[in-house]
Amino acid sequence: MDLKVHFAVAGCGVISRFHLDAIRSIEDAALCGVYDPVEASARAAAQAYGTRAYPDYDALLADPQVDAVCICTPSHLHAPLALQAVASGKHVLIEKPVALTLEDCDAVAAAARAAGVQVGVVSQLRYGPAVARVKRALESGALGRITRCDLYMKYFRPQSYYDSGTWRGTQAMDGGGALMNQGIHGVDLVRYLMGPADSIYALSGTLVRDIEVEDTLTAVVAWHCGAQGVIQASVGDYPGFPRRIELNGESGTIILEEDRIVKWEVAGDSAYHIYEQEPAPEVRSHSEAGAIDPSGHVAQLRNFIDAVRGEGTLLVDEAEGRKALALVLAAYRSAAEGKPVVL
């Protein structure tokens, strides 16, 4: 009996290769085929990975061998394609964001419950060992009362990045700019570490790029635990810098840069130098789309496969994906209205 989970990938852009490579690297996964509305993109991906190119999305969903669909399309198609896949009885793993509105997110969740299928949202940053170590420290109270949690995402995307795709930087198809597209992974991560926020007060602008949506956003956050913080997202900070999360408490400070702990100063913790023993991360450019560590996608695919086979629980389902989306949309509402938004 073939116990592998058989995947098809919809969308053959930059991010799809992380899904395709992860599927190929996992013993319990198999690739059935790929689809992209641009036939040349689908054929190129199919040739590169030794699989078939479906002529259209309906053909992909009609394939009885397909157990699960990885949705790697432009953001505005995430919810519609997910709903089609769920209606066909397929499990779904959606690249961020899960949808562009909370209503669409809730529709996907309701459909998944009715169909009895798994819907996961790609949030690969949660799966790193450094994040797990920080999560344990926070849950154990090692930092004492948390006073601040700050997230800095000072990236760089040239105008050519937006000119390369008609959907990039548009409200209708991208749903937002620096915070929704580039920044939502970081938002998910701080939301995962800190829990809910009570309110957010944001200022956004389009300062350096010729796009419809924001290229710069700064927000002040009141976390439910009582801590304060800021969230900064930009695509115009040359030459681009690592994502940085700073956690401060009455008994300690932890700082994450990308997937590495760069500071661990915790009162009474004899292991505070442990972060220095971690291997240096792969050197990556923060000015290029797709310059991410592939190990997170592999770990998330493994978790997804376990959930599909009934051998585990999804770490990031559609309900978890909704939490990050809600915080991003609240920031946009605050910026538009010029006042704090209560969550």
CSV table of C-alpha atoms in Angstrom, one decimal:
chain,number,residue,atom,x,y,z
A,1,MET,CA,0.0,0.0,0.0
A,2,ASP,CA,1.3,3.5,-0.9
A,3,LEU,CA,1.2,5.5,2.3
A,4,LYS,CA,2.7,8.6,0.8
A,5,VAL,CA,0.8,11.9,0.5
A,6,HIS,CA,0.6,12.9,-3.1
A,7,PHE,CA,0.9,16.6,-3.9
A,8,ALA,CA,0.2,18.9,-6.8
A,9,VAL,CA,1.5,22.4,-6.9
A,10,ALA,CA,-0.6,25.3,-8.2
A,11,GLY,CA,1.5,28.3,-9.2
A,12,CYS,CA,5.0,27.9,-10.5
A,13,GLY,CA,6.5,31.2,-9.4
A,14,VAL,CA,9.5,31.9,-7.2
A,15,ILE,CA,8.0,30.4,-4.0
A,16,SER,CA,6.9,27.1,-5.7
A,17,ARG,CA,10.4,25.8,-5.8
A,18,PHE,CA,10.5,25.6,-2.0
A,19,HIS,CA,7.4,23.4,-2.0
A,20,LEU,CA,8.7,21.3,-4.9
A,21,ASP,CA,12.1,20.8,-3.3
A,22,ALA,CA,10.5,19.9,0.0
A,23,ILE,CA,8.2,17.4,-1.6
A,24,ARG,CA,11.1,15.8,-3.4
A,25,SER,CA,13.2,15.6,-0.2
A,26,ILE,CA,10.6,14.0,2.0
A,27,GLU,CA,10.2,10.2,1.8
A,28,ASP,CA,6.5,10.3,2.7
A,29,ALA,CA,5.7,12.7,-0.1
A,30,ALA,CA,5.2,12.3,-3.8
A,31,LEU,CA,4.7,14.8,-6.6
A,32,CYS,CA,1.8,14.3,-9.0
A,33,GLY,CA,2.2,17.4,-11.1
A,34,VAL,CA,2.2,21.2,-11.4
A,35,TYR,CA,-0.1,23.9,-12.8
A,36,ASP,CA,0.3,27.5,-13.8
A,37,PRO,CA,-1.9,29.6,-16.0
A,38,VAL,CA,1.3,30.6,-17.9
A,39,GLU,CA,1.9,27.3,-19.7
A,40,ALA,CA,5.6,27.9,-20.3
A,41,SER,CA,6.1,28.2,-16.5
A,42,ALA,CA,4.2,25.0,-15.8
A,43,ARG,CA,6.2,23.1,-18.5
A,44,ALA,CA,9.5,24.4,-17.2
A,45,ALA,CA,8.7,23.4,-13.6
A,46,ALA,CA,7.4,20.0,-14.8
A,47,GLN,CA,10.6,19.4,-16.8
A,48,ALA,CA,12.8,20.5,-13.9
A,49,TYR,CA,11.1,18.1,-11.4
A,50,GLY,CA,10.3,15.2,-13.7
A,51,THR,CA,6.5,15.5,-13.4
A,52,ARG,CA,3.5,16.4,-15.5
A,53,ALA,CA,2.0,19.8,-16.2
A,54,TYR,CA,-1.8,20.0,-15.9
A,55,PRO,CA,-3.5,21.9,-18.6
A,56,ASP,CA,-5.7,23.7,-16.1
A,57,TYR,CA,-6.7,23.8,-12.5
A,58,ASP,CA,-9.8,21.6,-13.0
A,59,ALA,CA,-7.6,18.9,-14.4
A,60,LEU,CA,-5.4,19.0,-11.4
A,61,LEU,CA,-8.4,18.7,-9.0
A,62,ALA,CA,-9.8,15.9,-11.1
A,63,ASP,CA,-6.7,13.8,-10.7
A,64,PRO,CA,-7.7,11.1,-8.2
A,65,GLN,CA,-4.1,10.5,-7.3
A,66,VAL,CA,-3.8,14.0,-5.8
A,67,ASP,CA,-4.3,14.1,-2.0
A,68,ALA,CA,-3.2,17.6,-1.4
A,69,VAL,CA,-2.6,20.9,-3.2
A,70,CYS,CA,0.1,23.5,-2.5
A,71,ILE,CA,-1.2,26.9,-3.5
A,72,CYS,CA,1.7,29.1,-4.6
A,73,THR,CA,-0.2,31.6,-6.7
A,74,PRO,CA,-0.5,35.4,-6.3
A,75,SER,CA,-2.3,36.3,-3.1
A,76,HIS,CA,-5.7,37.2,-4.4
A,77,LEU,CA,-6.1,33.6,-5.7
A,78,HIS,CA,-5.3,31.9,-2.5
A,79,ALA,CA,-8.8,31.7,-1.1
A,80,PRO,CA,-10.7,30.9,-4.4
A,81,LEU,CA,-8.3,28.1,-5.3
A,82,ALA,CA,-8.4,26.7,-1.8
A,83,LEU,CA,-12.2,26.6,-1.8
A,84,GLN,CA,-12.1,24.8,-5.1
A,85,ALA,CA,-9.6,22.3,-3.8
A,86,VAL,CA,-11.5,21.7,-0.6
A,87,ALA,CA,-14.7,21.2,-2.5
A,88,SER,CA,-12.9,18.5,-4.5
A,89,GLY,CA,-11.9,16.7,-1.2
A,90,LYS,CA,-8.2,17.8,-1.4
A,91,HIS,CA,-6.1,18.8,1.6
A,92,VAL,CA,-4.6,22.3,1.1
A,93,LEU,CA,-1.4,24.0,2.1
A,94,ILE,CA,-1.6,27.7,1.3
A,95,GLU,CA,1.3,30.1,1.0
A,96,LYS,CA,0.9,33.3,3.0
A,97,PRO,CA,-1.4,35.1,3.4
A,98,VAL,CA,-4.3,32.6,3.8
A,99,ALA,CA,-6.6,35.2,2.1
A,100,LEU,CA,-6.9,38.9,1.6
A,101,THR,CA,-9.9,39.3,3.9
A,102,LEU,CA,-11.1,37.8,7.1
A,103,GLU,CA,-14.4,36.8,5.5
A,104,ASP,CA,-12.6,34.8,2.9
A,105,CYS,CA,-10.4,33.2,5.5
A,106,ASP,CA,-13.5,32.2,7.5
A,107,ALA,CA,-15.1,30.8,4.3
A,108,VAL,CA,-12.1,28.5,3.8
A,109,ALA,CA,-12.1,27.4,7.4
A,110,ALA,CA,-15.8,26.6,7.3
A,111,ALA,CA,-15.4,24.6,4.0
A,112,ALA,CA,-12.5,22.7,5.4
A,113,ARG,CA,-14.5,21.7,8.5
A,114,ALA,CA,-17.5,20.6,6.4
A,115,ALA,CA,-15.3,18.5,4.1
A,116,GLY,CA,-13.1,17.0,6.8
A,117,VAL,CA,-9.8,18.0,5.2
A,118,GLN,CA,-6.7,19.7,6.5
A,119,VAL,CA,-5.9,23.3,5.5
A,120,GLY,CA,-2.5,24.6,6.5
A,121,VAL,CA,-1.0,28.1,6.0
A,122,VAL,CA,2.7,28.4,5.3
A,123,SER,CA,4.4,30.0,8.3
A,124,GLN,CA,7.8,28.3,8.0
A,125,LEU,CA,9.5,30.6,10.5
A,126,ARG,CA,7.8,28.9,13.4
A,127,TYR,CA,9.6,25.6,12.7
A,128,GLY,CA,13.2,26.7,13.4
A,129,PRO,CA,15.1,25.4,16.5
A,130,ALA,CA,15.9,29.0,17.6
A,131,VAL,CA,12.3,30.0,17.6
A,132,ALA,CA,11.4,26.9,19.6
A,133,ARG,CA,14.0,27.8,22.2
A,134,VAL,CA,12.6,31.3,22.5
A,135,LYS,CA,9.0,30.0,22.7
A,136,ARG,CA,10.0,27.7,25.6
A,137,ALA,CA,11.8,30.6,27.4
A,138,LEU,CA,8.7,32.8,27.2
A,139,GLU,CA,6.4,30.0,28.3
A,140,SER,CA,8.6,29.2,31.3
A,141,GLY,CA,8.6,32.8,32.4
A,142,ALA,CA,12.4,33.0,32.1
A,143,LEU,CA,12.3,36.7,31.1
A,144,GLY,CA,10.0,37.7,33.9
A,145,ARG,CA,7.3,40.2,33.0
A,146,ILE,CA,7.7,41.1,29.3
A,147,THR,CA,7.9,44.8,28.8
A,148,ARG,CA,8.6,45.1,25.0
A,149,CYS,CA,8.4,43.1,21.9
A,150,ASP,CA,9.7,44.9,18.7
A,151,LEU,CA,9.7,43.6,15.2
A,152,TYR,CA,11.9,45.2,12.5
A,153,MET,CA,11.6,44.1,8.9
A,154,LYS,CA,13.7,46.6,6.9
A,155,TYR,CA,13.9,45.0,3.5
A,156,PHE,CA,14.8,46.2,0.1
A,157,ARG,CA,12.9,45.5,-3.2
A,158,PRO,CA,13.9,47.5,-6.3
A,159,GLN,CA,11.2,48.9,-8.6
A,160,SER,CA,12.1,46.1,-11.0
A,161,TYR,CA,10.7,43.6,-8.6
A,162,TYR,CA,7.3,45.2,-8.8
A,163,ASP,CA,7.5,45.7,-12.5
A,164,SER,CA,8.2,42.0,-13.0
A,165,GLY,CA,4.6,41.0,-12.2
A,166,THR,CA,1.3,42.9,-12.8
A,167,TRP,CA,-0.1,41.7,-9.5
A,168,ARG,CA,2.8,42.9,-7.4
A,169,GLY,CA,2.1,46.1,-5.4
A,170,THR,CA,-1.6,46.2,-6.2
A,171,GLN,CA,-4.4,46.4,-3.7
A,172,ALA,CA,-6.7,44.0,-5.6
A,173,MET,CA,-4.2,41.2,-6.1
A,174,ASP,CA,-1.5,41.7,-3.5
A,175,GLY,CA,-3.8,42.9,-0.7
A,176,GLY,CA,-1.1,45.3,0.7
A,177,GLY,CA,2.5,46.1,0.5
A,178,ALA,CA,5.5,45.8,2.9
A,179,LEU,CA,3.4,44.5,5.8
A,180,MET,CA,1.1,42.1,3.9
A,181,ASN,CA,3.5,40.7,1.4
A,182,GLN,CA,7.0,40.8,2.8
A,183,GLY,CA,6.1,41.3,6.5
A,184,ILE,CA,3.3,38.9,7.3
A,185,HIS,CA,5.7,36.0,8.2
A,186,GLY,CA,7.3,38.3,10.8
A,187,VAL,CA,3.9,39.3,12.1
A,188,ASP,CA,2.9,35.7,12.4
A,189,LEU,CA,6.1,35.0,14.3
A,190,VAL,CA,5.7,37.7,16.9
A,191,ARG,CA,2.0,36.8,17.2
A,192,TYR,CA,3.0,33.2,17.9
A,193,LEU,CA,5.6,34.2,20.5
A,194,MET,CA,3.6,37.0,22.2
A,195,GLY,CA,0.0,36.0,21.9
A,196,PRO,CA,-2.7,38.4,21.0
A,197,ALA,CA,-2.5,42.2,20.7
A,198,ASP,CA,-5.1,44.5,22.3
A,199,SER,CA,-4.6,47.4,19.9
A,200,ILE,CA,-2.4,48.8,17.1
A,201,TYR,CA,-1.8,52.3,15.9
A,202,ALA,CA,-0.1,52.5,12.5
A,203,LEU,CA,1.3,55.0,10.1
A,204,SER,CA,1.9,53.9,6.5
A,205,GLY,CA,3.2,55.5,3.3
A,206,THR,CA,4.4,54.9,-0.2
A,207,LEU,CA,7.7,56.7,-0.1
A,208,VAL,CA,10.0,55.3,-2.7
A,209,ARG,CA,8.2,52.8,-5.0
A,210,ASP,CA,5.7,53.4,-7.8
A,211,ILE,CA,3.0,51.0,-6.4
A,212,GLU,CA,-0.6,51.3,-5.2
A,213,VAL,CA,0.1,50.0,-1.6
A,214,GLU,CA,2.5,50.9,1.2
A,215,ASP,CA,6.2,50.5,0.9
A,216,THR,CA,6.7,51.7,4.5
A,217,LEU,CA,4.7,51.1,7.7
A,218,THR,CA,5.4,51.7,11.4
A,219,ALA,CA,3.0,50.6,14.1
A,220,VAL,CA,2.8,50.8,17.9
A,221,VAL,CA,1.3,47.7,19.5
A,222,ALA,CA,-0.2,47.1,22.9
A,223,TRP,CA,0.2,43.4,23.5
A,224,HIS,CA,-2.4,41.7,25.7
A,225,CYS,CA,0.2,40.5,28.2
A,226,GLY,CA,0.9,44.2,29.0
A,227,ALA,CA,4.0,44.6,26.9
A,228,GLN,CA,4.4,47.4,24.4
A,229,GLY,CA,6.1,47.2,21.0
A,230,VAL,CA,6.7,48.4,17.5
A,231,ILE,CA,6.3,46.8,14.1
A,232,GLN,CA,8.3,48.3,11.2
A,233,ALA,CA,8.1,47.0,7.7
A,234,SER,CA,9.7,48.5,4.6
A,235,VAL,CA,10.9,47.6,1.1
A,236,GLY,CA,12.9,50.7,0.6
A,237,ASP,CA,15.7,50.4,3.2
A,238,TYR,CA,18.9,49.9,1.2
A,239,PRO,CA,20.6,47.4,1.0
A,240,GLY,CA,18.1,45.4,3.1
A,241,PHE,CA,18.6,44.0,6.6
A,242,PRO,CA,17.8,40.8,8.5
A,243,ARG,CA,14.4,40.5,10.2
A,244,ARG,CA,15.0,41.3,13.8
A,245,ILE,CA,12.8,40.5,16.9
A,246,GLU,CA,13.7,42.0,20.2
A,247,LEU,CA,12.1,40.6,23.4
A,248,ASN,CA,12.7,42.5,26.6
A,249,GLY,CA,11.6,41.5,30.1
A,250,GLU,CA,12.3,42.4,33.7
A,251,SER,CA,14.6,39.4,33.9
A,252,GLY,CA,16.1,39.1,30.5
A,253,THR,CA,16.5,40.0,26.8
A,254,ILE,CA,16.5,37.8,23.8
A,255,ILE,CA,17.1,39.0,20.2
A,256,LEU,CA,16.4,37.0,17.1
A,257,GLU,CA,17.9,37.9,13.7
A,258,GLU,CA,16.3,35.8,11.1
A,259,ASP,CA,16.6,32.2,12.3
A,260,ARG,CA,19.4,32.8,14.8
A,261,ILE,CA,19.5,34.0,18.4
A,262,VAL,CA,22.1,36.8,18.6
A,263,LYS,CA,21.6,37.8,22.2
A,264,TRP,CA,20.5,35.8,25.2
A,265,GLU,CA,20.9,37.6,28.4
A,266,VAL,CA,18.6,36.0,31.0
A,267,ALA,CA,19.2,36.4,34.7
A,268,GLY,CA,20.3,33.2,36.4
A,269,ASP,CA,20.5,31.3,33.2
A,270,SER,CA,23.8,29.5,33.0
A,271,ALA,CA,23.2,28.6,29.4
A,272,TYR,CA,22.9,32.1,28.1
A,273,HIS,CA,25.9,31.6,25.8
A,274,ILE,CA,24.2,28.8,24.0
A,275,TYR,CA,23.3,31.1,21.1
A,276,GLU,CA,27.0,31.5,20.3
A,277,GLN,CA,27.2,27.8,19.6
A,278,GLU,CA,24.6,27.8,16.9
A,279,PRO,CA,26.0,27.6,13.4
A,280,ALA,CA,26.0,30.8,11.4
A,281,PRO,CA,23.0,31.0,9.1
A,282,GLU,CA,23.3,30.8,5.4
A,283,VAL,CA,24.2,34.2,4.0
A,284,ARG,CA,21.2,35.5,2.2
A,285,SER,CA,20.2,38.7,0.5
A,286,HIS,CA,17.4,40.8,2.0
A,287,SER,CA,16.9,42.5,-1.3
A,288,GLU,CA,15.8,39.5,-3.2
A,289,ALA,CA,12.4,37.7,-3.2
A,290,GLY,CA,12.8,34.0,-2.4
A,291,ALA,CA,16.1,34.5,-0.5
A,292,ILE,CA,14.9,32.3,2.4
A,293,ASP,CA,16.1,29.2,4.3
A,294,PRO,CA,14.4,26.2,2.7
A,295,SER,CA,14.5,24.1,5.9
A,296,GLY,CA,11.4,25.7,7.3
A,297,HIS,CA,9.3,24.6,4.3
A,298,VAL,CA,10.6,21.0,4.7
A,299,ALA,CA,9.6,21.0,8.4
A,300,GLN,CA,6.2,22.4,7.7
A,301,LEU,CA,5.5,19.9,4.9
A,302,ARG,CA,6.5,17.1,7.4
A,303,ASN,CA,4.0,18.5,9.9
A,304,PHE,CA,1.3,18.8,7.2
A,305,ILE,CA,1.9,15.2,6.1
A,306,ASP,CA,1.6,13.9,9.6
A,307,ALA,CA,-1.7,15.8,10.0
A,308,VAL,CA,-3.1,14.5,6.7
A,309,ARG,CA,-2.3,10.9,7.8
A,310,GLY,CA,-3.8,11.4,11.2
A,311,GLU,CA,-0.5,11.1,13.0
A,312,GLY,CA,-0.2,14.7,14.3
A,313,THR,CA,-1.7,18.1,14.6
A,314,LEU,CA,-1.2,21.0,12.3
A,315,LEU,CA,0.9,23.7,14.0
A,316,VAL,CA,-0.4,26.3,11.6
A,317,ASP,CA,-3.9,25.7,10.4
A,318,GLU,CA,-6.3,28.3,8.8
A,319,ALA,CA,-7.2,29.6,12.3
A,320,GLU,CA,-3.6,30.3,13.1
A,321,GLY,CA,-3.1,32.0,9.7
A,322,ARG,CA,-6.1,34.2,10.4
A,323,LYS,CA,-4.4,35.7,13.5
A,324,ALA,CA,-1.6,37.2,11.5
A,325,LEU,CA,-3.9,38.4,8.8
A,326,ALA,CA,-6.2,40.1,11.4
A,327,LEU,CA,-3.2,42.0,12.9
A,328,VAL,CA,-2.1,43.2,9.4
A,329,LEU,CA,-5.6,44.3,8.4
A,330,ALA,CA,-6.0,46.1,11.7
A,331,ALA,CA,-2.7,48.0,11.0
A,332,TYR,CA,-4.0,49.0,7.6
A,333,ARG,CA,-7.3,50.2,9.1
A,334,SER,CA,-5.5,52.2,11.7
A,335,ALA,CA,-3.3,53.9,9.1
A,336,ALA,CA,-6.4,54.7,7.0
A,337,GLU,CA,-8.4,56.1,9.9
A,338,GLY,CA,-5.5,57.8,11.6
A,339,LYS,CA,-6.3,56.3,15.0
A,340,PRO,CA,-5.7,53.2,17.1
A,341,VAL,CA,-7.7,50.1,16.3
A,342,VAL,CA,-8.8,47.7,19.1
A,343,LEU,CA,-8.6,44.0,18.2
